PDB file of C-alpha atoms in Angstrom:
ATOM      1  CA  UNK A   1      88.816 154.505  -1.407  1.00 75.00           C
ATOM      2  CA  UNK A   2      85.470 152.510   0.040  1.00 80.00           C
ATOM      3  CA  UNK A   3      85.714 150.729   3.166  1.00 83.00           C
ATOM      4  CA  UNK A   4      83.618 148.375   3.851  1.00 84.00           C
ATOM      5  CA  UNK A   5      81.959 148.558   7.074  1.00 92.00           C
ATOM      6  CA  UNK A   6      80.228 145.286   9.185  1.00 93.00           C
ATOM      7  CA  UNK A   7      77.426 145.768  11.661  1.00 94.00           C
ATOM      8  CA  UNK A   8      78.434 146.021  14.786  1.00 94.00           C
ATOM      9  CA  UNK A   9      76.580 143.032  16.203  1.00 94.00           C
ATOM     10  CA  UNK A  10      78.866 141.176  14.034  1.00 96.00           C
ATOM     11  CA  UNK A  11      81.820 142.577  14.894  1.00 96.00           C
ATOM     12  CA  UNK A  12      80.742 142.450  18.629  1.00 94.00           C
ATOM     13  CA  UNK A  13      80.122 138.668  17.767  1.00 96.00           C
ATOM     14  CA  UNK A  14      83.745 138.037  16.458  1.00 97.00           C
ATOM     15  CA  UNK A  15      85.109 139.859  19.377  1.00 96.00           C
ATOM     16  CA  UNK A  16      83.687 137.547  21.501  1.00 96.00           C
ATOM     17  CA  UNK A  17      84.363 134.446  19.676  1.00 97.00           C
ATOM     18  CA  UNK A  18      87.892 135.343  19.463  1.00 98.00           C
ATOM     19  CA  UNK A  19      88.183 136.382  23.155  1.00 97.00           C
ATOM     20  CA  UNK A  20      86.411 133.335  24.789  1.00 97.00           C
ATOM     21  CA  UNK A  21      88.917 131.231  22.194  1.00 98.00           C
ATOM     22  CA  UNK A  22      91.578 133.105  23.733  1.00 98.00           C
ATOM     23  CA  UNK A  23      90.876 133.777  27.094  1.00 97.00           C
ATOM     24  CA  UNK A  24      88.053 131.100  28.159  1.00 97.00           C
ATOM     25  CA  UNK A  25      84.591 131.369  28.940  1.00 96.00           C
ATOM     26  CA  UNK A  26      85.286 132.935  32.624  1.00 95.00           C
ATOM     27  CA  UNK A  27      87.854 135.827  31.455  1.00 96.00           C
ATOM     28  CA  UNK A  28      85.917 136.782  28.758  1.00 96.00           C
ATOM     29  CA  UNK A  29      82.964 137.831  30.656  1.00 94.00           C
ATOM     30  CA  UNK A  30      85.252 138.933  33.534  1.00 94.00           C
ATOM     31  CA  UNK A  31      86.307 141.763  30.607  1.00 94.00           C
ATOM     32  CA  UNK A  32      83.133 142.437  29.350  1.00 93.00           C
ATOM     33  CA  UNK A  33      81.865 143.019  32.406  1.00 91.00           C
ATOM     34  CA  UNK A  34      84.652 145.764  33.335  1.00 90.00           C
ATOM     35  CA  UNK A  35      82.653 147.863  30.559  1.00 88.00           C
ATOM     36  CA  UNK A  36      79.687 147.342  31.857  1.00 83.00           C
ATOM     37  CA  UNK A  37      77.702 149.884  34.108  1.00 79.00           C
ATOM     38  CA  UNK A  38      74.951 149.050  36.799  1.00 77.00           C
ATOM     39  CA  UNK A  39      71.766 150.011  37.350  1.00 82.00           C
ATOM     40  CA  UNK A  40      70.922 152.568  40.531  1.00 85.00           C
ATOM     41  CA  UNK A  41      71.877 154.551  43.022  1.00 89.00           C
ATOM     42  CA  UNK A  42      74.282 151.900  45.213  1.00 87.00           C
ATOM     43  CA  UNK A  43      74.665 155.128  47.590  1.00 91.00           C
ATOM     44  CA  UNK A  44      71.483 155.510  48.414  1.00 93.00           C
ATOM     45  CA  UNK A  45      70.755 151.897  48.545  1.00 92.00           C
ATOM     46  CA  UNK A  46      73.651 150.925  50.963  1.00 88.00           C
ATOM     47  CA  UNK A  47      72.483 154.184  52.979  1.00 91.00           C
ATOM     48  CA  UNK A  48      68.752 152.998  53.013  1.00 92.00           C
ATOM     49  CA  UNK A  49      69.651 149.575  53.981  1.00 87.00           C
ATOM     50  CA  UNK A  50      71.965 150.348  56.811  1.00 87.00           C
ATOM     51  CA  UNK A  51      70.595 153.335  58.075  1.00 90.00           C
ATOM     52  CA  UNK A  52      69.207 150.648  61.503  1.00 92.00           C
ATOM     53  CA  UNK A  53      72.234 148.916  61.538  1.00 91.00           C
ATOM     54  CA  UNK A  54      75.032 149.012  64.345  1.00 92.00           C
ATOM     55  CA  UNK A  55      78.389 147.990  64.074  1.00 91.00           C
ATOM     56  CA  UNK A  56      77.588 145.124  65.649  1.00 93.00           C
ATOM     57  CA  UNK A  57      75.317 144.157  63.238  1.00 91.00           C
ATOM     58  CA  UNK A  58      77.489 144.481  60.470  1.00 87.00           C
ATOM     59  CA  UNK A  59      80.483 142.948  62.054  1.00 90.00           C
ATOM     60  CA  UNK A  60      78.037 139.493  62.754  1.00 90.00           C
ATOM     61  CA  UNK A  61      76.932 139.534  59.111  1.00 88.00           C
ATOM     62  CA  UNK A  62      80.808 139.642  58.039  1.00 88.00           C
ATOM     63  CA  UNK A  63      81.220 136.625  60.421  1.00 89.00           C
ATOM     64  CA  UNK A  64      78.572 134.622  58.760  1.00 89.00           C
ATOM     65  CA  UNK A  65      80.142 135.275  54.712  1.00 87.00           C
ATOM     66  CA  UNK A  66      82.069 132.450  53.949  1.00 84.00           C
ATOM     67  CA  UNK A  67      85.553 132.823  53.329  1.00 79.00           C
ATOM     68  CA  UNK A  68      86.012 135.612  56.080  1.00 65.00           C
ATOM     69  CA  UNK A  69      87.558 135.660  59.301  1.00 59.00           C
TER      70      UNK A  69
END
């Protein structure tokens, strides 16, 4: 028995077709992007950029986000 194979850009192109059909534009890429890895060391980043920083200092950057307390 031959089975025929497609490229996987295709097939990655269906997939998407069918899941933005299904799902919308914003869902789609909100899966996608659960398969997706970064780039970096976050650990050492976050470390690097708050190795200065007091409590204080973070607690009046979390006041200035919107959306928190």
């Amino acid at each position: 028995m031959k089975v025929n194979t497609k490229p996987l850009n295709q097939i990655n192109e269906e997939a998407i077709r069918v899941l933005t059909r299904e799902l919308g534009p914003s869902d789609t890429a909100r899966f996608i992007h659960q398969f997706t890895t970064g780039d970096g060391d976050y650990t050492a980043e976050r470390r690097e950029r708050l190795q200065d920083a007091s409590i204080s200092d973070v607690m009046q950057a979390i006041k200035k986000t919107p959306g928190s307390f």
